[in-house]
Amino acid sequence: MTFELLEIKPEIIKALKEQGIESPTSIQKKSIPLIKSGKDVIGVSKTGSGKTASFGVPILESIKPGQGLQVLILAPVRELAVQISNELKKFSKYMRCSITTVFGGVALEPQIRDIAKSEIVVGTPGRLLDHLERKNMNLSRISCFVLDEADKMVEMGFIEDINKILSCTPKNKQVLLFGATISHEIEQLKKRHMKDPSVAKADVHVKEEFLEQFYYNIKPHEKFSLLVHLLKKEKSKRTIIFCSARSTVEGVAKNLRNNGIKVEMIHGKLSQNRRLKIMEGFNHGHSNTLVASAVAARGLDIKDVTHIFNYDLSQDPQEYIHRVGRTARAGETGKAITLLTQRDHDTFSEILSRYPVKVNVMPNETFPRIFFDSAQQRSFGRKGSGFRSSRSNDRSRRSHRPNRGSYRRR
Ligand code: AMP
C-alpha cells in the first residue's frame, strides 16, 4: 500500500516523503479512505501509530486555500496542540494553507490576527472557548471538526467545553474523534455529535520482535541503586523513566543528578511553558534521559527513545501499554524495563491478563548500593543505609510465583 494508492495529492506525498513517511501505517490505511469519503470517523489509535497524519493528510486534501477557517482540531494540552500543528505544517509545506495554534497562558492578540487568516485552527478547549466568547473566531463555516485524544479530554473534564464549542459549529460538518480507548463518555459524544460514524482501529498490540520487555524483582529501597546500575549498563540512546507520582519524579531526577547523570524532568505541576521548553530541549538532544510522570508525557511524540524504565508501576494497567509504547516506534527497536516490588504484583498480573505482552524476568544482579537523598521524597531509599553490594532478587516475591521464567498473557 502506498499514499499514491490512497489518492493523496502529489504535493502532500512529496512533503510526507521528506519526513521519511513512505507508506501508510495501519491506522492511516484504514482512516484515510473513510475521511476522504466524507464520513464521520472514530479512530482508535495512540500516539506513535501515525495518528496525526491519519486525520491530518485527508484534512489537508480537502482544504480550500483562502476560503477562511474550515477545520478546527481540539487537543487536551498545549504540547499536543503544538505537536499537531507542527506536523500539519510539515505535511502542507508545498500547499497554500495557514495553520494557527491556540492555547492559554499567552497573549490573545497575535492569536486573533492569525486565526483571521487561517484555514485550520488547532487549540485547547479553554482558550478556544475564550476566543469564541469574545467573538474572535467564527466557526460557522467549519466543515471538519477533530477531537484528538478524546479519551484524555474526557478524563480531564473537558466534556462540557467540547459540547459548547461544537454548538458553535454548523450541523452538516464532518466529525472525527481519535482516542486510545472508547469510554462510556465518548459513546455519549458519539451519540450527540456524530452521524453514523465508521470505526478505524489501529493494530494495538505491542510488537514483540521490536520491543523487548523485562522486569526485575526488587525491594523498594533498592530500586534507585538498580536504576543507576542499569542506566550505566544499558547502551541507551534516549531513555524515559516513568514514575507515578510527581514527588517520585522530583526525587529520582534530583538523585540521578546527584550521581552525575544528566536528566530532564517533566510532570503535571510544572507550568505549560516550562513543560514545552523541557520537551523541546529533550527532543533537541540537550539530555538523553527524561524522568516523567505518565500524564505529563501522554500523547507527546518523543523521537528515538530506545529505553523505557517503569520506576514504578501505575495502578492503571492501560498505562503500562501507553508507557512502553513510547519506544520501538516506526520500525525501530526498543527495550522496556520494569522494576517490580511486592505491591505491584496484582497490577502486573492484570496487565498481562489484559494485553498480549511477554515480559521476561531478569536474573539477579549485583550492583553497588547508592545513597538516595529522600529529603524531598520519602517513600524510596533508606537514608544512610550503607553502600554495600546488593542483589536484585526478592526471594519472598519469587517464591510467590515459583518457576516463572517470564510473565505471559494467560
Ligand atoms: P503520531 O502517532 O502522529 O504521533 O506519529 C508518530 C511519529 O510517526 C511522527 O514522528 C510521524 O511523523 C511518524 N509517522 C507518521 N506516519 C508515518 C508513516 N506512515 N511511516 C513512518 N513514520 C510515520
PDB file of C-alpha atoms in Angstrom, residues 17-269:
ATOM      1  CA  LYS A  17       8.475  11.621   1.821  1.00  0.00           C
ATOM      2  CA  GLU A  18      10.722  14.421   3.048  1.00  0.00           C
ATOM      3  CA  GLN A  19       9.668  13.385   6.563  1.00  0.00           C
ATOM      4  CA  GLY A  20      10.602   9.771   5.833  1.00  0.00           C
ATOM      5  CA  ILE A  21       6.933   8.813   5.574  1.00  0.00           C
ATOM      6  CA  GLU A  22       6.814   6.454   2.602  1.00  0.00           C
ATOM      7  CA  SER A  23       3.972   4.022   3.204  1.00  0.00           C
ATOM      8  CA  PRO A  24       0.858   4.379   5.370  1.00  0.00           C
ATOM      9  CA  THR A  25       0.613   2.815   8.824  1.00  0.00           C
ATOM     10  CA  SER A  26      -2.293   0.579   9.804  1.00  0.00           C
ATOM     11  CA  ILE A  27      -4.456   3.418  11.143  1.00  0.00           C
ATOM     12  CA  GLN A  28      -3.664   5.564   8.103  1.00  0.00           C
ATOM     13  CA  LYS A  29      -4.682   2.800   5.687  1.00  0.00           C
ATOM     14  CA  LYS A  30      -7.976   2.439   7.488  1.00  0.00           C
ATOM     15  CA  SER A  31      -8.904   6.026   8.266  1.00  0.00           C
ATOM     16  CA  ILE A  32      -7.699   7.990   5.215  1.00  0.00           C
ATOM     17  CA  PRO A  33     -10.192   6.478   2.701  1.00  0.00           C
ATOM     18  CA  LEU A  34     -13.069   6.879   5.205  1.00  0.00           C
ATOM     19  CA  ILE A  35     -12.234  10.516   5.959  1.00  0.00           C
ATOM     20  CA  LYS A  36     -11.723  11.309   2.279  1.00  0.00           C
ATOM     21  CA  SER A  37     -15.182   9.908   1.542  1.00  0.00           C
ATOM     22  CA  GLY A  38     -16.652  12.446   3.977  1.00  0.00           C
ATOM     23  CA  LYS A  39     -17.713  10.002   6.676  1.00  0.00           C
ATOM     24  CA  ASP A  40     -17.596  10.701  10.407  1.00  0.00           C
ATOM     25  CA  VAL A  41     -14.825   8.532  11.840  1.00  0.00           C
ATOM     26  CA  ILE A  42     -13.838   7.212  15.241  1.00  0.00           C
ATOM     27  CA  GLY A  43     -10.115   6.439  15.134  1.00  0.00           C
ATOM     28  CA  VAL A  44      -8.895   4.108  17.842  1.00  0.00           C
ATOM     29  CA  SER A  45      -5.159   4.610  17.989  1.00  0.00           C
ATOM     30  CA  LYS A  46      -2.499   6.089  20.167  1.00  0.00           C
ATOM     31  CA  THR A  47       0.344   8.499  19.612  1.00  0.00           C
ATOM     32  CA  GLY A  48       3.148   6.789  17.748  1.00  0.00           C
ATOM     33  CA  SER A  49       0.821   4.943  15.381  1.00  0.00           C
ATOM     34  CA  GLY A  50       0.915   7.739  12.810  1.00  0.00           C
ATOM     35  CA  LYS A  51      -2.326   9.115  14.211  1.00  0.00           C
ATOM     36  CA  THR A  52      -1.782  12.784  13.312  1.00  0.00           C
ATOM     37  CA  ALA A  53      -1.230  12.018   9.637  1.00  0.00           C
ATOM     38  CA  SER A  54      -4.194   9.632   9.661  1.00  0.00           C
ATOM     39  CA  PHE A  55      -6.538  12.598  10.048  1.00  0.00           C
ATOM     40  CA  GLY A  56      -4.127  15.381   9.012  1.00  0.00           C
ATOM     41  CA  VAL A  57      -3.462  14.128   5.490  1.00  0.00           C
ATOM     42  CA  PRO A  58      -7.106  13.749   4.385  1.00  0.00           C
ATOM     43  CA  ILE A  59      -7.943  17.083   6.034  1.00  0.00           C
ATOM     44  CA  LEU A  60      -5.211  18.849   4.055  1.00  0.00           C
ATOM     45  CA  GLU A  61      -6.601  17.198   0.916  1.00  0.00           C
ATOM     46  CA  SER A  62      -9.911  18.928   1.458  1.00  0.00           C
ATOM     47  CA  ILE A  63      -8.635  22.433   2.295  1.00  0.00           C
ATOM     48  CA  LYS A  64      -9.668  25.283   0.012  1.00  0.00           C
ATOM     49  CA  PRO A  65      -6.930  27.927   0.298  1.00  0.00           C
ATOM     50  CA  GLY A  66      -8.056  31.468   1.042  1.00  0.00           C
ATOM     51  CA  GLN A  67     -11.614  30.498   1.935  1.00  0.00           C
ATOM     52  CA  GLY A  68     -11.440  31.073   5.676  1.00  0.00           C
ATOM     53  CA  LEU A  69     -11.500  28.783   8.670  1.00  0.00           C
ATOM     54  CA  GLN A  70     -12.580  25.286   7.633  1.00  0.00           C
ATOM     55  CA  VAL A  71     -11.081  22.893  10.171  1.00  0.00           C
ATOM     56  CA  LEU A  72     -10.975  23.001  13.958  1.00  0.00           C
ATOM     57  CA  ILE A  73      -8.817  20.491  15.836  1.00  0.00           C
ATOM     58  CA  LEU A  74      -9.145  20.163  19.603  1.00  0.00           C
ATOM     59  CA  ALA A  75      -6.344  18.725  21.750  1.00  0.00           C
ATOM     60  CA  PRO A  76      -6.308  18.319  25.544  1.00  0.00           C
ATOM     61  CA  VAL A  77      -2.978  20.019  26.250  1.00  0.00           C
ATOM     62  CA  ARG A  78      -0.877  22.725  24.730  1.00  0.00           C
ATOM     63  CA  GLU A  79       2.077  20.466  23.922  1.00  0.00           C
ATOM     64  CA  LEU A  80      -0.103  18.155  21.863  1.00  0.00           C
ATOM     65  CA  ALA A  81      -1.754  21.097  20.063  1.00  0.00           C
ATOM     66  CA  VAL A  82       1.715  22.430  19.151  1.00  0.00           C
ATOM     67  CA  GLN A  83       2.807  18.967  18.040  1.00  0.00           C
ATOM     68  CA  ILE A  84      -0.244  18.509  15.790  1.00  0.00           C
ATOM     69  CA  SER A  85       0.264  21.972  14.251  1.00  0.00           C
ATOM     70  CA  ASN A  86       3.929  21.311  13.608  1.00  0.00           C
ATOM     71  CA  GLU A  87       3.159  18.007  11.898  1.00  0.00           C
ATOM     72  CA  LEU A  88       0.434  19.588   9.737  1.00  0.00           C
ATOM     73  CA  LYS A  89       2.766  22.431   8.790  1.00  0.00           C
ATOM     74  CA  LYS A  90       5.339  19.891   7.616  1.00  0.00           C
ATOM     75  CA  PHE A  91       2.748  17.910   5.634  1.00  0.00           C
ATOM     76  CA  SER A  92       1.418  21.103   3.980  1.00  0.00           C
ATOM     77  CA  LYS A  93       4.858  22.500   3.116  1.00  0.00           C
ATOM     78  CA  TYR A  94       4.049  22.528  -0.636  1.00  0.00           C
ATOM     79  CA  MET A  95       0.461  23.767  -0.237  1.00  0.00           C
ATOM     80  CA  ARG A  96      -1.070  27.131   0.484  1.00  0.00           C
ATOM     81  CA  CYS A  97      -2.542  26.563   3.924  1.00  0.00           C
ATOM     82  CA  SER A  98      -2.265  28.556   7.114  1.00  0.00           C
ATOM     83  CA  ILE A  99      -2.456  26.816  10.492  1.00  0.00           C
ATOM     84  CA  THR A 100      -2.806  28.595  13.843  1.00  0.00           C
ATOM     85  CA  THR A 101      -2.203  27.078  17.257  1.00  0.00           C
ATOM     86  CA  VAL A 102      -4.359  28.445  20.058  1.00  0.00           C
ATOM     87  CA  PHE A 103      -3.658  27.854  23.759  1.00  0.00           C
ATOM     88  CA  GLY A 104      -3.839  29.702  27.039  1.00  0.00           C
ATOM     89  CA  GLY A 105      -1.138  31.417  29.056  1.00  0.00           C
ATOM     90  CA  VAL A 106      -0.047  33.711  26.205  1.00  0.00           C
ATOM     91  CA  ALA A 107      -1.438  36.973  24.724  1.00  0.00           C
ATOM     92  CA  LEU A 108      -4.725  36.821  22.819  1.00  0.00           C
ATOM     93  CA  GLU A 109      -3.924  39.453  20.185  1.00  0.00           C
ATOM     94  CA  PRO A 110      -1.418  37.561  17.986  1.00  0.00           C
ATOM     95  CA  GLN A 111      -3.772  34.554  18.018  1.00  0.00           C
ATOM     96  CA  ILE A 112      -6.701  36.744  16.908  1.00  0.00           C
ATOM     97  CA  ARG A 113      -4.647  38.094  13.975  1.00  0.00           C
ATOM     98  CA  ASP A 114      -3.529  34.596  12.948  1.00  0.00           C
ATOM     99  CA  ILE A 115      -6.969  32.982  13.267  1.00  0.00           C
ATOM    100  CA  ALA A 116      -8.371  35.558  10.826  1.00  0.00           C
ATOM    101  CA  LYS A 117      -6.110  34.332   8.030  1.00  0.00           C
ATOM    102  CA  SER A 118      -6.119  30.599   8.783  1.00  0.00           C
ATOM    103  CA  GLU A 119      -7.801  27.625   7.186  1.00  0.00           C
ATOM    104  CA  ILE A 120      -7.016  25.368  10.175  1.00  0.00           C
ATOM    105  CA  VAL A 121      -7.009  26.130  13.911  1.00  0.00           C
ATOM    106  CA  VAL A 122      -5.568  23.661  16.428  1.00  0.00           C
ATOM    107  CA  GLY A 123      -6.299  24.503  20.041  1.00  0.00           C
ATOM    108  CA  THR A 124      -7.010  23.569  23.618  1.00  0.00           C
ATOM    109  CA  PRO A 125     -10.620  23.857  24.846  1.00  0.00           C
ATOM    110  CA  GLY A 126     -10.191  26.665  27.404  1.00  0.00           C
ATOM    111  CA  ARG A 127      -8.576  29.223  25.126  1.00  0.00           C
ATOM    112  CA  LEU A 128     -10.821  28.292  22.194  1.00  0.00           C
ATOM    113  CA  LEU A 129     -13.888  28.991  24.320  1.00  0.00           C
ATOM    114  CA  ASP A 130     -12.332  32.255  25.417  1.00  0.00           C
ATOM    115  CA  HIS A 131     -11.949  33.323  21.770  1.00  0.00           C
ATOM    116  CA  LEU A 132     -15.490  32.197  20.967  1.00  0.00           C
ATOM    117  CA  GLU A 133     -16.978  34.139  23.894  1.00  0.00           C
ATOM    118  CA  ARG A 134     -15.062  37.241  22.802  1.00  0.00           C
ATOM    119  CA  LYS A 135     -16.290  36.660  19.228  1.00  0.00           C
ATOM    120  CA  ASN A 136     -12.733  36.485  17.925  1.00  0.00           C
ATOM    121  CA  MET A 137     -13.469  33.382  15.933  1.00  0.00           C
ATOM    122  CA  ASN A 138     -16.248  32.399  13.580  1.00  0.00           C
ATOM    123  CA  LEU A 139     -16.950  28.686  13.343  1.00  0.00           C
ATOM    124  CA  SER A 140     -19.961  28.989  11.040  1.00  0.00           C
ATOM    125  CA  ARG A 141     -18.053  27.631   8.014  1.00  0.00           C
ATOM    126  CA  ILE A 142     -16.286  24.760   9.723  1.00  0.00           C
ATOM    127  CA  SER A 143     -16.527  21.684   7.503  1.00  0.00           C
ATOM    128  CA  CYS A 144     -14.471  19.354   9.687  1.00  0.00           C
ATOM    129  CA  PHE A 145     -14.098  19.084  13.463  1.00  0.00           C
ATOM    130  CA  VAL A 146     -11.448  16.855  15.050  1.00  0.00           C
ATOM    131  CA  LEU A 147     -11.229  15.755  18.653  1.00  0.00           C
ATOM    132  CA  ASP A 148      -7.782  14.329  19.310  1.00  0.00           C
ATOM    133  CA  GLU A 149      -7.029  12.280  22.445  1.00  0.00           C
ATOM    134  CA  ALA A 150     -10.760  12.377  23.129  1.00  0.00           C
ATOM    135  CA  ASP A 151     -10.353   9.896  25.991  1.00  0.00           C
ATOM    136  CA  LYS A 152      -7.870  12.166  27.720  1.00  0.00           C
ATOM    137  CA  MET A 153     -10.092  15.210  27.211  1.00  0.00           C
ATOM    138  CA  VAL A 154     -12.969  13.424  28.876  1.00  0.00           C
ATOM    139  CA  GLU A 155     -10.631  12.320  31.681  1.00  0.00           C
ATOM    140  CA  MET A 156      -9.584  15.952  32.172  1.00  0.00           C
ATOM    141  CA  GLY A 157     -13.203  17.107  32.475  1.00  0.00           C
ATOM    142  CA  PHE A 158     -13.477  18.939  29.139  1.00  0.00           C
ATOM    143  CA  ILE A 159     -16.732  17.342  28.024  1.00  0.00           C
ATOM    144  CA  GLU A 160     -18.880  20.435  28.657  1.00  0.00           C
ATOM    145  CA  ASP A 161     -16.358  22.685  26.913  1.00  0.00           C
ATOM    146  CA  ILE A 162     -16.370  20.332  23.932  1.00  0.00           C
ATOM    147  CA  ASN A 163     -20.163  20.441  23.784  1.00  0.00           C
ATOM    148  CA  LYS A 164     -20.135  24.252  23.937  1.00  0.00           C
ATOM    149  CA  ILE A 165     -17.548  24.561  21.163  1.00  0.00           C
ATOM    150  CA  LEU A 166     -19.431  22.070  18.993  1.00  0.00           C
ATOM    151  CA  SER A 167     -22.646  24.035  19.472  1.00  0.00           C
ATOM    152  CA  CYS A 168     -20.981  26.951  17.616  1.00  0.00           C
ATOM    153  CA  THR A 169     -20.275  24.839  14.520  1.00  0.00           C
ATOM    154  CA  PRO A 170     -22.661  24.034  11.637  1.00  0.00           C
ATOM    155  CA  LYS A 171     -24.712  20.831  11.758  1.00  0.00           C
ATOM    156  CA  ASN A 172     -23.545  19.465   8.420  1.00  0.00           C
ATOM    157  CA  LYS A 173     -19.854  19.111   9.224  1.00  0.00           C
ATOM    158  CA  GLN A 174     -17.653  16.042   9.356  1.00  0.00           C
ATOM    159  CA  VAL A 175     -16.672  14.925  12.890  1.00  0.00           C
ATOM    160  CA  LEU A 176     -13.516  12.914  13.571  1.00  0.00           C
ATOM    161  CA  LEU A 177     -12.820  11.560  17.014  1.00  0.00           C
ATOM    162  CA  PHE A 178      -9.491   9.979  17.903  1.00  0.00           C
ATOM    163  CA  GLY A 179      -8.538   8.251  21.121  1.00  0.00           C
ATOM    164  CA  ALA A 180      -6.639   5.302  22.531  1.00  0.00           C
ATOM    165  CA  THR A 181      -9.798   3.956  24.174  1.00  0.00           C
ATOM    166  CA  ILE A 182     -13.522   4.464  23.703  1.00  0.00           C
ATOM    167  CA  SER A 183     -15.122   5.098  27.082  1.00  0.00           C
ATOM    168  CA  HIS A 184     -18.765   5.475  28.067  1.00  0.00           C
ATOM    169  CA  GLU A 185     -18.466   9.281  27.879  1.00  0.00           C
ATOM    170  CA  ILE A 186     -17.049   9.054  24.378  1.00  0.00           C
ATOM    171  CA  GLU A 187     -20.043   6.950  23.428  1.00  0.00           C
ATOM    172  CA  GLN A 188     -22.165   9.901  24.589  1.00  0.00           C
ATOM    173  CA  LEU A 189     -20.173  12.356  22.472  1.00  0.00           C
ATOM    174  CA  LYS A 190     -20.612   9.996  19.562  1.00  0.00           C
ATOM    175  CA  LYS A 191     -24.392   9.762  20.026  1.00  0.00           C
ATOM    176  CA  ARG A 192     -24.786  13.508  20.398  1.00  0.00           C
ATOM    177  CA  HIS A 193     -22.496  14.802  17.680  1.00  0.00           C
ATOM    178  CA  MET A 194     -21.673  12.119  15.105  1.00  0.00           C
ATOM    179  CA  LYS A 195     -23.631  10.755  12.167  1.00  0.00           C
ATOM    180  CA  ASP A 196     -23.337   7.012  11.678  1.00  0.00           C
ATOM    181  CA  PRO A 197     -19.571   7.008  12.317  1.00  0.00           C
ATOM    182  CA  SER A 198     -17.232   4.347  10.969  1.00  0.00           C
ATOM    183  CA  VAL A 199     -14.580   2.942  13.263  1.00  0.00           C
ATOM    184  CA  ALA A 200     -10.925   2.750  12.165  1.00  0.00           C
ATOM    185  CA  LYS A 201      -8.839   0.774  14.598  1.00  0.00           C
ATOM    186  CA  ALA A 202      -5.040   0.598  14.634  1.00  0.00           C
ATOM    187  CA  ASP A 203      -3.331  -2.690  15.373  1.00  0.00           C
ATOM    188  CA  VAL A 204      -2.761  -2.019  19.048  1.00  0.00           C
ATOM    189  CA  HIS A 205      -0.679  -4.970  20.065  1.00  0.00           C
ATOM    190  CA  VAL A 206       2.881  -4.350  21.111  1.00  0.00           C
ATOM    191  CA  LYS A 207       5.212  -5.894  18.547  1.00  0.00           C
ATOM    192  CA  GLU A 208       7.384  -8.439  20.327  1.00  0.00           C
ATOM    193  CA  GLU A 209      10.016  -8.511  17.608  1.00  0.00           C
ATOM    194  CA  PHE A 210      10.659  -4.783  18.017  1.00  0.00           C
ATOM    195  CA  LEU A 211      10.069  -4.301  21.720  1.00  0.00           C
ATOM    196  CA  GLU A 212      11.837  -6.399  24.334  1.00  0.00           C
ATOM    197  CA  GLN A 213      10.237  -6.256  27.768  1.00  0.00           C
ATOM    198  CA  PHE A 214      11.871  -7.233  31.042  1.00  0.00           C
ATOM    199  CA  TYR A 215      11.225  -6.931  34.719  1.00  0.00           C
ATOM    200  CA  TYR A 216      13.314  -7.114  37.861  1.00  0.00           C
ATOM    201  CA  ASN A 217      12.006  -8.174  41.238  1.00  0.00           C
ATOM    202  CA  ILE A 218      13.361  -5.647  43.647  1.00  0.00           C
ATOM    203  CA  LYS A 219      12.864  -4.363  47.157  1.00  0.00           C
ATOM    204  CA  PRO A 220      11.619  -0.779  47.283  1.00  0.00           C
ATOM    205  CA  HIS A 221      14.731   0.558  48.985  1.00  0.00           C
ATOM    206  CA  GLU A 222      16.996  -0.999  46.324  1.00  0.00           C
ATOM    207  CA  LYS A 223      15.159   0.385  43.331  1.00  0.00           C
ATOM    208  CA  PHE A 224      17.188   3.525  42.918  1.00  0.00           C
ATOM    209  CA  SER A 225      20.519   1.677  43.099  1.00  0.00           C
ATOM    210  CA  LEU A 226      19.337  -0.809  40.481  1.00  0.00           C
ATOM    211  CA  LEU A 227      18.121   2.041  38.265  1.00  0.00           C
ATOM    212  CA  VAL A 228      21.525   3.751  38.355  1.00  0.00           C
ATOM    213  CA  HIS A 229      23.242   0.422  37.693  1.00  0.00           C
ATOM    214  CA  LEU A 230      21.015  -0.279  34.678  1.00  0.00           C
ATOM    215  CA  LEU A 231      21.328   3.243  33.284  1.00  0.00           C
ATOM    216  CA  LYS A 232      25.085   2.774  33.315  1.00  0.00           C
ATOM    217  CA  LYS A 233      24.937  -0.762  31.938  1.00  0.00           C
ATOM    218  CA  GLU A 234      22.384  -0.362  29.157  1.00  0.00           C
ATOM    219  CA  LYS A 235      23.681   1.260  25.992  1.00  0.00           C
ATOM    220  CA  SER A 236      20.747   3.556  25.570  1.00  0.00           C
ATOM    221  CA  LYS A 237      20.411   6.377  23.078  1.00  0.00           C
ATOM    222  CA  ARG A 238      17.453   8.021  24.753  1.00  0.00           C
ATOM    223  CA  THR A 239      15.643   6.948  27.902  1.00  0.00           C
ATOM    224  CA  ILE A 240      12.383   7.827  29.606  1.00  0.00           C
ATOM    225  CA  ILE A 241      11.998   6.866  33.264  1.00  0.00           C
ATOM    226  CA  PHE A 242       8.343   6.802  34.252  1.00  0.00           C
ATOM    227  CA  CYS A 243       7.235   7.403  37.836  1.00  0.00           C
ATOM    228  CA  SER A 244       3.654   7.509  39.039  1.00  0.00           C
ATOM    229  CA  ALA A 245       3.818  10.426  41.458  1.00  0.00           C
ATOM    230  CA  ARG A 246       5.193  13.919  40.962  1.00  0.00           C
ATOM    231  CA  SER A 247       7.210  13.620  44.175  1.00  0.00           C
ATOM    232  CA  THR A 248       8.869  10.458  42.846  1.00  0.00           C
ATOM    233  CA  VAL A 249       9.704  12.200  39.563  1.00  0.00           C
ATOM    234  CA  GLU A 250      11.361  15.004  41.528  1.00  0.00           C
ATOM    235  CA  GLY A 251      13.151  12.663  43.932  1.00  0.00           C
ATOM    236  CA  VAL A 252      14.503  10.378  41.216  1.00  0.00           C
ATOM    237  CA  ALA A 253      15.589  13.288  38.980  1.00  0.00           C
ATOM    238  CA  LYS A 254      17.352  15.016  41.855  1.00  0.00           C
ATOM    239  CA  ASN A 255      19.168  11.867  42.955  1.00  0.00           C
ATOM    240  CA  LEU A 256      20.209  10.952  39.415  1.00  0.00           C
ATOM    241  CA  ARG A 257      21.716  14.437  39.073  1.00  0.00           C
ATOM    242  CA  ASN A 258      23.466  13.936  42.419  1.00  0.00           C
ATOM    243  CA  ASN A 259      25.026  10.868  40.823  1.00  0.00           C
ATOM    244  CA  GLY A 260      26.299  12.771  37.814  1.00  0.00           C
ATOM    245  CA  ILE A 261      23.564  11.621  35.418  1.00  0.00           C
ATOM    246  CA  LYS A 262      22.196  14.483  33.326  1.00  0.00           C
ATOM    247  CA  VAL A 263      18.402  14.316  33.235  1.00  0.00           C
ATOM    248  CA  GLU A 264      15.387  16.435  32.363  1.00  0.00           C
ATOM    249  CA  MET A 265      12.171  16.041  34.298  1.00  0.00           C
ATOM    250  CA  ILE A 266       8.543  16.665  33.418  1.00  0.00           C
ATOM    251  CA  HIS A 267       5.393  16.402  35.497  1.00  0.00           C
ATOM    252  CA  GLY A 268       1.936  17.905  35.580  1.00  0.00           C
ATOM    253  CA  LYS A 269       2.675  20.526  38.232  1.00  0.00           C
TER     254      LYS A 269
END
